[in-house]
PDB file of C-alpha atoms in Angstrom:
ATOM      1  CA  MET A   1      50.096 -49.982  13.926  1.00  0.00           C
ATOM      2  CA  GLY A   2      51.128 -46.479  12.862  1.00  0.00           C
ATOM      3  CA  LYS A   3      51.695 -45.096   9.380  1.00  0.00           C
ATOM      4  CA  LEU A   4      54.564 -43.107   7.901  1.00  0.00           C
ATOM      5  CA  PHE A   5      53.593 -39.774   6.332  1.00  0.00           C
ATOM      6  CA  SER A   6      56.201 -37.938   4.264  1.00  0.00           C
ATOM      7  CA  ILE A   7      55.619 -34.319   3.329  1.00  0.00           C
ATOM      8  CA  GLY A   8      57.590 -32.358   0.746  1.00  0.00           C
ATOM      9  CA  GLU A   9      58.958 -32.668  -2.744  1.00  0.00           C
ATOM     10  CA  VAL A  10      58.340 -35.433  -5.245  1.00  0.00           C
ATOM     11  CA  LEU A  11      60.455 -34.954  -8.347  1.00  0.00           C
ATOM     12  CA  ILE A  12      62.256 -36.654 -11.188  1.00  0.00           C
ATOM     13  CA  ASP A  13      66.007 -37.194 -10.949  1.00  0.00           C
ATOM     14  CA  PHE A  14      67.635 -37.233 -14.374  1.00  0.00           C
ATOM     15  CA  ILE A  15      70.636 -39.531 -13.876  1.00  0.00           C
ATOM     16  CA  PRO A  16      73.499 -39.307 -16.427  1.00  0.00           C
ATOM     17  CA  LEU A  17      74.423 -42.356 -18.432  1.00  0.00           C
ATOM     18  CA  GLN A  18      78.094 -41.369 -18.022  1.00  0.00           C
ATOM     19  CA  LYS A  19      80.129 -41.147 -14.829  1.00  0.00           C
ATOM     20  CA  GLY A  20      82.886 -38.655 -14.131  1.00  0.00           C
ATOM     21  CA  VAL A  21      81.482 -36.069 -16.562  1.00  0.00           C
ATOM     22  CA  ALA A  22      80.557 -32.512 -15.620  1.00  0.00           C
ATOM     23  CA  LEU A  23      76.846 -31.792 -15.880  1.00  0.00           C
ATOM     24  CA  LYS A  24      77.380 -29.464 -18.846  1.00  0.00           C
ATOM     25  CA  ASP A  25      79.072 -32.298 -20.765  1.00  0.00           C
ATOM     26  CA  VAL A  26      76.536 -35.071 -20.102  1.00  0.00           C
ATOM     27  CA  LEU A  27      75.056 -36.322 -23.377  1.00  0.00           C
ATOM     28  CA  ALA A  28      72.179 -38.468 -22.101  1.00  0.00           C
ATOM     29  CA  PHE A  29      70.161 -39.072 -18.944  1.00  0.00           C
ATOM     30  CA  GLU A  30      67.701 -41.636 -17.655  1.00  0.00           C
ATOM     31  CA  ARG A  31      64.796 -40.533 -15.481  1.00  0.00           C
ATOM     32  CA  ALA A  32      64.210 -41.876 -11.998  1.00  0.00           C
ATOM     33  CA  PRO A  33      61.497 -41.015  -9.460  1.00  0.00           C
ATOM     34  CA  GLY A  34      62.882 -39.168  -6.457  1.00  0.00           C
ATOM     35  CA  GLY A  35      62.607 -36.395  -3.920  1.00  0.00           C
ATOM     36  CA  ALA A  36      63.957 -37.189  -0.452  1.00  0.00           C
ATOM     37  CA  PRO A  37      60.608 -37.425   1.391  1.00  0.00           C
ATOM     38  CA  ALA A  38      59.201 -39.622  -1.385  1.00  0.00           C
ATOM     39  CA  ASN A  39      62.265 -41.875  -1.236  1.00  0.00           C
ATOM     40  CA  VAL A  40      61.723 -42.372   2.494  1.00  0.00           C
ATOM     41  CA  ALA A  41      58.039 -43.210   2.006  1.00  0.00           C
ATOM     42  CA  ALA A  42      58.925 -45.725  -0.716  1.00  0.00           C
ATOM     43  CA  ALA A  43      61.488 -47.419   1.529  1.00  0.00           C
ATOM     44  CA  VAL A  44      59.022 -47.789   4.403  1.00  0.00           C
ATOM     45  CA  ALA A  45      56.361 -49.159   2.046  1.00  0.00           C
ATOM     46  CA  LYS A  46      58.772 -51.568   0.369  1.00  0.00           C
ATOM     47  CA  TYR A  47      59.800 -53.009   3.733  1.00  0.00           C
ATOM     48  CA  GLY A  48      56.182 -53.673   4.660  1.00  0.00           C
ATOM     49  CA  GLN A  49      54.718 -50.762   6.619  1.00  0.00           C
ATOM     50  CA  GLU A  50      52.059 -48.269   5.500  1.00  0.00           C
ATOM     51  CA  ALA A  51      53.379 -45.045   3.980  1.00  0.00           C
ATOM     52  CA  ALA A  52      51.654 -42.014   2.468  1.00  0.00           C
ATOM     53  CA  MET A  53      53.010 -39.033   0.539  1.00  0.00           C
ATOM     54  CA  ILE A  54      51.724 -35.490   1.092  1.00  0.00           C
ATOM     55  CA  SER A  55      52.677 -33.191  -1.781  1.00  0.00           C
ATOM     56  CA  LYS A  56      51.542 -31.479  -4.981  1.00  0.00           C
ATOM     57  CA  LEU A  57      52.473 -32.227  -8.598  1.00  0.00           C
ATOM     58  CA  GLY A  58      51.824 -30.529 -11.894  1.00  0.00           C
ATOM     59  CA  ASN A  59      49.130 -31.737 -14.247  1.00  0.00           C
ATOM     60  CA  ASP A  60      51.830 -32.949 -16.610  1.00  0.00           C
ATOM     61  CA  ALA A  61      53.360 -36.190 -17.839  1.00  0.00           C
ATOM     62  CA  PHE A  62      56.121 -36.030 -15.219  1.00  0.00           C
ATOM     63  CA  GLY A  63      53.508 -35.823 -12.472  1.00  0.00           C
ATOM     64  CA  ASP A  64      51.676 -38.800 -13.947  1.00  0.00           C
ATOM     65  CA  PHE A  65      54.941 -40.757 -14.040  1.00  0.00           C
ATOM     66  CA  LEU A  66      55.688 -40.019 -10.363  1.00  0.00           C
ATOM     67  CA  VAL A  67      52.236 -40.979  -9.099  1.00  0.00           C
ATOM     68  CA  GLU A  68      52.450 -44.209 -11.065  1.00  0.00           C
ATOM     69  CA  LYS A  69      55.875 -45.073  -9.660  1.00  0.00           C
ATOM     70  CA  LEU A  70      54.837 -44.316  -6.062  1.00  0.00           C
ATOM     71  CA  ASP A  71      51.725 -46.465  -6.518  1.00  0.00           C
ATOM     72  CA  VAL A  72      53.896 -49.327  -7.737  1.00  0.00           C
ATOM     73  CA  ALA A  73      56.197 -48.841  -4.719  1.00  0.00           C
ATOM     74  CA  GLY A  74      53.185 -49.235  -2.427  1.00  0.00           C
ATOM     75  CA  VAL A  75      53.009 -45.614  -1.303  1.00  0.00           C
ATOM     76  CA  GLU A  76      49.553 -44.106  -0.737  1.00  0.00           C
ATOM     77  CA  THR A  77      49.170 -41.242  -3.246  1.00  0.00           C
ATOM     78  CA  GLU A  78      45.679 -39.939  -2.430  1.00  0.00           C
ATOM     79  CA  LYS A  79      47.218 -37.003  -0.565  1.00  0.00           C
ATOM     80  CA  ILE A  80      49.195 -35.835  -3.588  1.00  0.00           C
ATOM     81  CA  TYR A  81      47.309 -32.910  -5.111  1.00  0.00           C
ATOM     82  CA  ARG A  82      47.624 -31.813  -8.753  1.00  0.00           C
ATOM     83  CA  THR A  83      47.760 -28.287 -10.174  1.00  0.00           C
ATOM     84  CA  ASP A  84      47.879 -26.379 -13.465  1.00  0.00           C
ATOM     85  CA  ASP A  85      49.668 -23.445 -11.798  1.00  0.00           C
ATOM     86  CA  ALA A  86      53.177 -24.935 -11.865  1.00  0.00           C
ATOM     87  CA  ASN A  87      55.123 -27.839 -13.306  1.00  0.00           C
ATOM     88  CA  THR A  88      56.485 -30.920 -11.557  1.00  0.00           C
ATOM     89  CA  ALA A  89      60.004 -30.391 -10.169  1.00  0.00           C
ATOM     90  CA  LEU A  90      63.029 -31.810 -12.003  1.00  0.00           C
ATOM     91  CA  ALA A  91      66.592 -32.425 -10.801  1.00  0.00           C
ATOM     92  CA  PHE A  92      69.546 -33.137 -13.065  1.00  0.00           C
ATOM     93  CA  VAL A  93      72.338 -35.104 -11.412  1.00  0.00           C
ATOM     94  CA  SER A  94      75.966 -35.562 -12.430  1.00  0.00           C
ATOM     95  CA  LEU A  95      77.892 -38.533 -11.028  1.00  0.00           C
ATOM     96  CA  LYS A  96      81.573 -38.593 -10.084  1.00  0.00           C
ATOM     97  CA  GLU A  97      83.600 -41.775 -10.502  1.00  0.00           C
ATOM     98  CA  ASN A  98      82.980 -42.722  -6.829  1.00  0.00           C
ATOM     99  CA  GLY A  99      79.209 -42.423  -7.190  1.00  0.00           C
ATOM    100  CA  GLU A 100      78.971 -39.039  -5.396  1.00  0.00           C
ATOM    101  CA  ARG A 101      76.737 -36.537  -7.135  1.00  0.00           C
ATOM    102  CA  ASP A 102      76.033 -32.902  -7.940  1.00  0.00           C
ATOM    103  CA  PHE A 103      72.560 -31.431  -8.524  1.00  0.00           C
ATOM    104  CA  SER A 104      70.914 -28.848 -10.753  1.00  0.00           C
ATOM    105  CA  PHE A 105      67.244 -28.193  -9.891  1.00  0.00           C
ATOM    106  CA  TYR A 106      64.420 -26.853 -12.082  1.00  0.00           C
ATOM    107  CA  ARG A 107      61.666 -25.215 -10.008  1.00  0.00           C
ATOM    108  CA  ASN A 108      60.653 -21.561  -9.987  1.00  0.00           C
ATOM    109  CA  PRO A 109      58.415 -22.480  -8.322  1.00  0.00           C
ATOM    110  CA  SER A 110      57.568 -26.119  -8.822  1.00  0.00           C
ATOM    111  CA  ALA A 111      54.155 -27.564  -8.016  1.00  0.00           C
ATOM    112  CA  ASP A 112      55.197 -28.995  -4.639  1.00  0.00           C
ATOM    113  CA  LEU A 113      55.813 -25.498  -3.253  1.00  0.00           C
ATOM    114  CA  LEU A 114      52.141 -24.614  -3.879  1.00  0.00           C
ATOM    115  CA  LEU A 115      50.721 -27.119  -1.392  1.00  0.00           C
ATOM    116  CA  SER A 116      48.821 -24.976   1.121  1.00  0.00           C
ATOM    117  CA  GLU A 117      48.044 -25.389   4.810  1.00  0.00           C
ATOM    118  CA  GLU A 118      44.334 -25.482   3.933  1.00  0.00           C
ATOM    119  CA  GLU A 119      44.987 -28.754   2.098  1.00  0.00           C
ATOM    120  CA  ILE A 120      46.339 -30.440   5.241  1.00  0.00           C
ATOM    121  CA  GLU A 121      43.673 -32.359   7.171  1.00  0.00           C
ATOM    122  CA  PRO A 122      44.490 -32.976  10.868  1.00  0.00           C
ATOM    123  CA  SER A 123      42.148 -35.996  10.789  1.00  0.00           C
ATOM    124  CA  TRP A 124      44.732 -37.837   8.655  1.00  0.00           C
ATOM    125  CA  PHE A 125      46.989 -38.402  11.653  1.00  0.00           C
ATOM    126  CA  GLN A 126      46.605 -40.882  14.507  1.00  0.00           C
ATOM    127  CA  ALA A 127      48.606 -41.875  17.578  1.00  0.00           C
ATOM    128  CA  GLY A 128      51.634 -43.943  16.583  1.00  0.00           C
ATOM    129  CA  ASP A 129      52.053 -42.307  13.162  1.00  0.00           C
ATOM    130  CA  ILE A 130      55.343 -40.742  12.062  1.00  0.00           C
ATOM    131  CA  LEU A 131      55.628 -37.552   9.985  1.00  0.00           C
ATOM    132  CA  HIS A 132      58.913 -37.194   8.093  1.00  0.00           C
ATOM    133  CA  PHE A 133      60.145 -34.029   6.367  1.00  0.00           C
ATOM    134  CA  CYS A 134      63.301 -32.417   4.969  1.00  0.00           C
ATOM    135  CA  SER A 135      64.494 -28.841   4.375  1.00  0.00           C
ATOM    136  CA  VAL A 136      64.205 -28.553   0.578  1.00  0.00           C
ATOM    137  CA  ASP A 137      60.559 -27.427   0.775  1.00  0.00           C
ATOM    138  CA  LEU A 138      61.039 -25.075   3.737  1.00  0.00           C
ATOM    139  CA  VAL A 139      61.714 -22.073   1.509  1.00  0.00           C
ATOM    140  CA  GLU A 140      59.199 -19.251   1.935  1.00  0.00           C
ATOM    141  CA  SER A 141      56.124 -20.669   0.207  1.00  0.00           C
ATOM    142  CA  PRO A 142      52.673 -22.104   0.941  1.00  0.00           C
ATOM    143  CA  MET A 143      54.401 -25.479   1.412  1.00  0.00           C
ATOM    144  CA  LYS A 144      56.362 -24.152   4.397  1.00  0.00           C
ATOM    145  CA  GLN A 145      53.095 -23.299   6.142  1.00  0.00           C
ATOM    146  CA  ALA A 146      51.684 -26.707   5.182  1.00  0.00           C
ATOM    147  CA  HIS A 147      54.639 -28.285   6.974  1.00  0.00           C
ATOM    148  CA  LYS A 148      53.880 -26.330  10.134  1.00  0.00           C
ATOM    149  CA  LYS A 149      50.247 -27.430  10.142  1.00  0.00           C
ATOM    150  CA  ALA A 150      51.111 -31.086   9.483  1.00  0.00           C
ATOM    151  CA  ILE A 151      53.767 -31.123  12.219  1.00  0.00           C
ATOM    152  CA  ALA A 152      51.370 -29.593  14.749  1.00  0.00           C
ATOM    153  CA  ALA A 153      48.614 -32.030  13.753  1.00  0.00           C
ATOM    154  CA  VAL A 154      50.662 -35.216  14.041  1.00  0.00           C
ATOM    155  CA  SER A 155      52.150 -34.079  17.348  1.00  0.00           C
ATOM    156  CA  ALA A 156      48.686 -33.321  18.730  1.00  0.00           C
ATOM    157  CA  ALA A 157      47.525 -36.780  17.622  1.00  0.00           C
ATOM    158  CA  GLY A 158      50.318 -38.522  19.535  1.00  0.00           C
ATOM    159  CA  GLY A 159      52.646 -39.200  16.628  1.00  0.00           C
ATOM    160  CA  LEU A 160      56.382 -38.752  16.123  1.00  0.00           C
ATOM    161  CA  VAL A 161      58.104 -36.129  13.964  1.00  0.00           C
ATOM    162  CA  SER A 162      61.265 -37.005  12.019  1.00  0.00           C
ATOM    163  CA  PHE A 163      63.467 -34.336  10.380  1.00  0.00           C
ATOM    164  CA  ASP A 164      66.299 -34.925   7.922  1.00  0.00           C
ATOM    165  CA  PRO A 165      67.629 -31.477   6.905  1.00  0.00           C
ATOM    166  CA  ASN A 166      69.047 -32.973   3.677  1.00  0.00           C
ATOM    167  CA  VAL A 167      70.788 -29.694   2.804  1.00  0.00           C
ATOM    168  CA  ARG A 168      70.604 -28.658  -0.868  1.00  0.00           C
ATOM    169  CA  LEU A 169      72.126 -25.160  -0.998  1.00  0.00           C
ATOM    170  CA  PRO A 170      71.548 -24.533  -4.758  1.00  0.00           C
ATOM    171  CA  LEU A 171      67.817 -24.272  -3.957  1.00  0.00           C
ATOM    172  CA  TRP A 172      68.286 -21.330  -1.593  1.00  0.00           C
ATOM    173  CA  GLY A 173      68.932 -17.666  -2.267  1.00  0.00           C
ATOM    174  CA  ASN A 174      71.794 -17.812   0.204  1.00  0.00           C
ATOM    175  CA  PRO A 175      73.102 -20.443   2.643  1.00  0.00           C
ATOM    176  CA  GLU A 176      72.038 -18.501   5.724  1.00  0.00           C
ATOM    177  CA  ASP A 177      68.357 -18.691   4.698  1.00  0.00           C
ATOM    178  CA  CYS A 178      68.680 -22.485   4.559  1.00  0.00           C
ATOM    179  CA  ARG A 179      70.386 -22.627   7.943  1.00  0.00           C
ATOM    180  CA  LYS A 180      67.747 -20.375   9.557  1.00  0.00           C
ATOM    181  CA  ALA A 181      64.895 -22.510   8.221  1.00  0.00           C
ATOM    182  CA  ILE A 182      66.505 -25.696   9.555  1.00  0.00           C
ATOM    183  CA  LEU A 183      67.025 -24.132  12.990  1.00  0.00           C
ATOM    184  CA  GLU A 184      63.429 -22.846  12.967  1.00  0.00           C
ATOM    185  CA  PHE A 185      61.985 -26.344  12.424  1.00  0.00           C
ATOM    186  CA  LEU A 186      64.534 -28.304  14.460  1.00  0.00           C
ATOM    187  CA  PRO A 187      62.771 -27.935  17.865  1.00  0.00           C
ATOM    188  CA  ALA A 188      59.554 -29.442  16.457  1.00  0.00           C
ATOM    189  CA  ALA A 189      61.213 -32.789  15.671  1.00  0.00           C
ATOM    190  CA  ASP A 190      61.483 -35.813  17.946  1.00  0.00           C
ATOM    191  CA  ILE A 191      64.147 -37.433  15.753  1.00  0.00           C
ATOM    192  CA  VAL A 192      66.799 -35.559  13.762  1.00  0.00           C
ATOM    193  CA  LYS A 193      69.005 -37.206  11.136  1.00  0.00           C
ATOM    194  CA  VAL A 194      72.096 -35.241  10.168  1.00  0.00           C
ATOM    195  CA  SER A 195      75.079 -36.225   8.048  1.00  0.00           C
ATOM    196  CA  ASP A 196      78.725 -35.576   8.803  1.00  0.00           C
ATOM    197  CA  GLU A 197      78.749 -33.172   5.821  1.00  0.00           C
ATOM    198  CA  GLU A 198      75.868 -31.118   7.243  1.00  0.00           C
ATOM    199  CA  LEU A 199      76.652 -30.916  10.959  1.00  0.00           C
ATOM    200  CA  ASN A 200      79.059 -27.985  10.907  1.00  0.00           C
ATOM    201  CA  PHE A 201      76.943 -26.008   8.420  1.00  0.00           C
ATOM    202  CA  ILE A 202      73.779 -26.358  10.522  1.00  0.00           C
ATOM    203  CA  THR A 203      75.292 -25.720  13.942  1.00  0.00           C
ATOM    204  CA  GLY A 204      78.216 -23.414  13.142  1.00  0.00           C
ATOM    205  CA  LEU A 205      80.331 -25.430  15.601  1.00  0.00           C
ATOM    206  CA  GLN A 206      83.625 -27.120  14.742  1.00  0.00           C
ATOM    207  CA  ASP A 207      83.703 -29.603  17.610  1.00  0.00           C
ATOM    208  CA  GLU A 208      81.637 -32.658  16.636  1.00  0.00           C
ATOM    209  CA  SER A 209      80.472 -33.477  20.162  1.00  0.00           C
ATOM    210  CA  ASP A 210      79.432 -29.883  20.922  1.00  0.00           C
ATOM    211  CA  ALA A 211      77.685 -29.611  17.555  1.00  0.00           C
ATOM    212  CA  ILE A 212      75.621 -32.756  18.151  1.00  0.00           C
ATOM    213  CA  LYS A 213      74.702 -31.658  21.670  1.00  0.00           C
ATOM    214  CA  SER A 214      73.463 -28.327  20.308  1.00  0.00           C
ATOM    215  CA  LEU A 215      70.830 -30.174  18.246  1.00  0.00           C
ATOM    216  CA  PHE A 216      68.991 -31.246  21.413  1.00  0.00           C
ATOM    217  CA  VAL A 217      66.522 -28.381  21.522  1.00  0.00           C
ATOM    218  CA  GLY A 218      62.752 -28.366  21.950  1.00  0.00           C
ATOM    219  CA  ASN A 219      61.224 -31.808  21.370  1.00  0.00           C
ATOM    220  CA  VAL A 220      64.400 -33.461  20.071  1.00  0.00           C
ATOM    221  CA  LYS A 221      64.901 -36.805  21.802  1.00  0.00           C
ATOM    222  CA  ALA A 222      67.332 -38.527  19.439  1.00  0.00           C
ATOM    223  CA  VAL A 223      69.936 -37.520  16.869  1.00  0.00           C
ATOM    224  CA  VAL A 224      71.003 -39.942  14.153  1.00  0.00           C
ATOM    225  CA  TYR A 225      74.448 -38.929  12.893  1.00  0.00           C
ATOM    226  CA  THR A 226      75.275 -40.609   9.589  1.00  0.00           C
ATOM    227  CA  LYS A 227      78.845 -40.992   8.324  1.00  0.00           C
ATOM    228  CA  GLY A 228      78.383 -42.578   4.909  1.00  0.00           C
ATOM    229  CA  PRO A 229      80.237 -45.887   4.491  1.00  0.00           C
ATOM    230  CA  ALA A 230      81.586 -45.536   8.060  1.00  0.00           C
ATOM    231  CA  GLY A 231      78.118 -46.163   9.536  1.00  0.00           C
ATOM    232  CA  ALA A 232      76.083 -44.038  11.919  1.00  0.00           C
ATOM    233  CA  ASP A 233      75.793 -43.000  15.554  1.00  0.00           C
ATOM    234  CA  LEU A 234      72.550 -42.848  17.502  1.00  0.00           C
ATOM    235  CA  ILE A 235      72.714 -40.202  20.216  1.00  0.00           C
ATOM    236  CA  LEU A 236      70.240 -39.816  23.057  1.00  0.00           C
ATOM    237  CA  ARG A 237      70.588 -37.026  25.596  1.00  0.00           C
ATOM    238  CA  ASN A 238      72.741 -39.155  27.920  1.00  0.00           C
ATOM    239  CA  GLN A 239      73.914 -42.055  25.761  1.00  0.00           C
ATOM    240  CA  THR A 240      75.603 -42.724  22.409  1.00  0.00           C
ATOM    241  CA  PHE A 241      75.450 -45.896  20.314  1.00  0.00           C
ATOM    242  CA  GLU A 242      77.834 -46.475  17.415  1.00  0.00           C
ATOM    243  CA  SER A 243      77.401 -48.702  14.380  1.00  0.00           C
ATOM    244  CA  SER A 244      79.479 -49.733  11.383  1.00  0.00           C
ATOM    245  CA  GLY A 245      78.521 -49.434   7.755  1.00  0.00           C
ATOM    246  CA  TYR A 246      78.588 -52.122   5.052  1.00  0.00           C
ATOM    247  CA  ALA A 247      81.186 -52.306   2.289  1.00  0.00           C
ATOM    248  CA  VAL A 248      79.523 -52.350  -1.127  1.00  0.00           C
ATOM    249  CA  GLU A 249      80.499 -51.222  -4.618  1.00  0.00           C
ATOM    250  CA  ALA A 250      78.744 -47.856  -4.963  1.00  0.00           C
ATOM    251  CA  VAL A 251      77.235 -46.979  -8.333  1.00  0.00           C
ATOM    252  CA  ASP A 252      75.085 -43.983  -7.353  1.00  0.00           C
ATOM    253  CA  THR A 253      74.754 -42.504  -3.851  1.00  0.00           C
ATOM    254  CA  THR A 254      71.515 -40.686  -4.705  1.00  0.00           C
ATOM    255  CA  GLY A 255      68.929 -41.593  -2.070  1.00  0.00           C
ATOM    256  CA  ALA A 256      71.324 -43.496   0.217  1.00  0.00           C
ATOM    257  CA  GLY A 257      70.556 -41.257   3.185  1.00  0.00           C
ATOM    258  CA  ASP A 258      66.849 -41.512   2.451  1.00  0.00           C
ATOM    259  CA  ALA A 259      67.039 -45.303   2.333  1.00  0.00           C
ATOM    260  CA  PHE A 260      68.908 -45.203   5.650  1.00  0.00           C
ATOM    261  CA  ILE A 261      66.266 -43.109   7.438  1.00  0.00           C
ATOM    262  CA  GLY A 262      63.501 -45.054   5.672  1.00  0.00           C
ATOM    263  CA  GLY A 263      64.900 -48.256   7.135  1.00  0.00           C
ATOM    264  CA  PHE A 264      65.263 -46.572  10.509  1.00  0.00           C
ATOM    265  CA  LEU A 265      61.666 -45.311  10.585  1.00  0.00           C
ATOM    266  CA  TYR A 266      60.344 -48.650   9.302  1.00  0.00           C
ATOM    267  CA  GLN A 267      61.881 -50.265  12.370  1.00  0.00           C
ATOM    268  CA  LEU A 268      60.257 -47.681  14.667  1.00  0.00           C
ATOM    269  CA  LEU A 269      56.831 -48.436  13.176  1.00  0.00           C
ATOM    270  CA  GLU A 270      57.459 -52.162  13.666  1.00  0.00           C
ATOM    271  CA  LEU A 271      58.323 -51.501  17.309  1.00  0.00           C
ATOM    272  CA  LEU A 272      55.244 -49.298  17.914  1.00  0.00           C
ATOM    273  CA  ALA A 273      57.321 -46.266  18.843  1.00  0.00           C
ATOM    274  CA  ASN A 274      55.592 -43.094  20.043  1.00  0.00           C
ATOM    275  CA  PRO A 275      56.654 -39.843  21.756  1.00  0.00           C
ATOM    276  CA  GLU A 276      56.390 -41.428  25.201  1.00  0.00           C
ATOM    277  CA  ASN A 277      58.432 -44.602  24.581  1.00  0.00           C
ATOM    278  CA  ILE A 278      60.794 -43.528  21.771  1.00  0.00           C
ATOM    279  CA  GLU A 279      63.904 -43.274  23.948  1.00  0.00           C
ATOM    280  CA  GLU A 280      63.246 -46.675  25.547  1.00  0.00           C
ATOM    281  CA  VAL A 281      62.620 -48.274  22.146  1.00  0.00           C
ATOM    282  CA  LEU A 282      65.835 -46.827  20.724  1.00  0.00           C
ATOM    283  CA  ARG A 283      67.869 -47.803  23.762  1.00  0.00           C
ATOM    284  CA  ASN A 284      66.593 -51.390  23.779  1.00  0.00           C
ATOM    285  CA  HIS A 285      66.751 -52.012  20.029  1.00  0.00           C
ATOM    286  CA  GLN A 286      69.516 -49.680  18.820  1.00  0.00           C
ATOM    287  CA  ALA A 287      71.732 -52.445  17.419  1.00  0.00           C
ATOM    288  CA  SER A 288      69.116 -54.019  15.153  1.00  0.00           C
ATOM    289  CA  ILE A 289      67.640 -50.642  14.127  1.00  0.00           C
ATOM    290  CA  LEU A 290      71.029 -49.278  13.065  1.00  0.00           C
ATOM    291  CA  GLN A 291      72.030 -52.516  11.318  1.00  0.00           C
ATOM    292  CA  PHE A 292      68.874 -52.464   9.206  1.00  0.00           C
ATOM    293  CA  ALA A 293      69.225 -48.745   8.407  1.00  0.00           C
ATOM    294  CA  ASN A 294      72.908 -49.065   7.455  1.00  0.00           C
ATOM    295  CA  ALA A 295      72.238 -52.059   5.212  1.00  0.00           C
ATOM    296  CA  SER A 296      69.298 -50.287   3.585  1.00  0.00           C
ATOM    297  CA  GLY A 297      71.400 -47.224   2.780  1.00  0.00           C
ATOM    298  CA  ALA A 298      74.377 -49.241   1.543  1.00  0.00           C
ATOM    299  CA  LEU A 299      72.407 -51.470  -0.819  1.00  0.00           C
ATOM    300  CA  THR A 300      70.670 -48.473  -2.394  1.00  0.00           C
ATOM    301  CA  THR A 301      74.034 -47.181  -3.640  1.00  0.00           C
ATOM    302  CA  THR A 302      74.546 -50.327  -5.715  1.00  0.00           C
ATOM    303  CA  GLY A 303      71.920 -49.262  -8.282  1.00  0.00           C
ATOM    304  CA  LYS A 304      71.008 -46.065 -10.110  1.00  0.00           C
ATOM    305  CA  GLY A 305      68.332 -43.698  -8.847  1.00  0.00           C
ATOM    306  CA  ALA A 306      66.716 -43.666  -5.419  1.00  0.00           C
ATOM    307  CA  ILE A 307      63.299 -45.342  -5.401  1.00  0.00           C
ATOM    308  CA  SER A 308      64.248 -47.628  -8.276  1.00  0.00           C
ATOM    309  CA  ALA A 309      67.382 -48.800  -6.431  1.00  0.00           C
ATOM    310  CA  LEU A 310      65.733 -49.548  -3.083  1.00  0.00           C
ATOM    311  CA  PRO A 311      66.472 -53.112  -1.957  1.00  0.00           C
ATOM    312  CA  ASN A 312      63.796 -55.474  -0.723  1.00  0.00           C
ATOM    313  CA  LYS A 313      63.653 -56.522   2.913  1.00  0.00           C
ATOM    314  CA  SER A 314      65.167 -59.942   2.290  1.00  0.00           C
ATOM    315  CA  ALA A 315      68.220 -58.374   0.604  1.00  0.00           C
ATOM    316  CA  VAL A 316      68.730 -56.098   3.609  1.00  0.00           C
ATOM    317  CA  GLU A 317      68.473 -59.030   5.999  1.00  0.00           C
ATOM    318  CA  GLU A 318      70.860 -61.070   3.855  1.00  0.00           C
ATOM    319  CA  LEU A 319      73.500 -58.308   3.965  1.00  0.00           C
ATOM    320  CA  ILE A 320      73.112 -58.047   7.749  1.00  0.00           C
ATOM    321  CA  GLY A 321      73.498 -61.801   8.063  1.00  0.00           C
ATOM    322  CA  SER A 322      76.658 -61.822   5.977  1.00  0.00           C
TER     323      SER A 322
END
């Protein structure tokens, strides 16, 4: 059985106690563990598969808090390094009335960006593992090079690579730098998750079908196109599968996409997916994989935070059954 490795940022989301208030007017926040790659690892672990986080945190109380929360979630934290050279990243979130959010990040740089390629051990990875990453930590930094080494190592070992661009433009000097980094790493992925909000930005194409087709470069074998409450499409090179979402009362959409891809990758680990059989696995099990992923993402919006709002497996299965 393979293991899920997530590489990238682990941070604290400060969630406002008030909805529909601009960030500058928020009076109080509550802290929640987050960071998209960490959210995905926590989802996989919570559903019952092995998951490990590869990152770096500051030697500070926030770093201690995050390691503790990931341990409780069942995520392996031995590959999270600590440093005195930078602080743990923070993100302040404001929530609109519909649960959608806006971010303000504190990292210049944060500790995660200092993870170096020398700290990546190729021996960590085995056949059947999955490496998941996002674009937030692909800014020019030691962490970008660490990503490249980890991706090469898991691919050489016979594992899968999953990429969710998870665009966060406030973290980039300009939007074009973000887009270039995503396009640079895109060909290295076997699976690409992209949201309806990100597709045009990444590809520069207005036509949805043409834009999705343009993502099939390099190693890309499958594109998962998420549409929020409307569900998601799974696209292979010659076949498309559609799925519906689940109607829930959204409180906070933070981490919903991460819970979706976490549920998706959990299913791939259960089904022993690898680079050779991934298309067959997806084709044969697309309905159940997408149902589980959609339910996972939907239920996460019914609570505050990302990791703290992740549902358990039985709750996901109950929503599917309803």
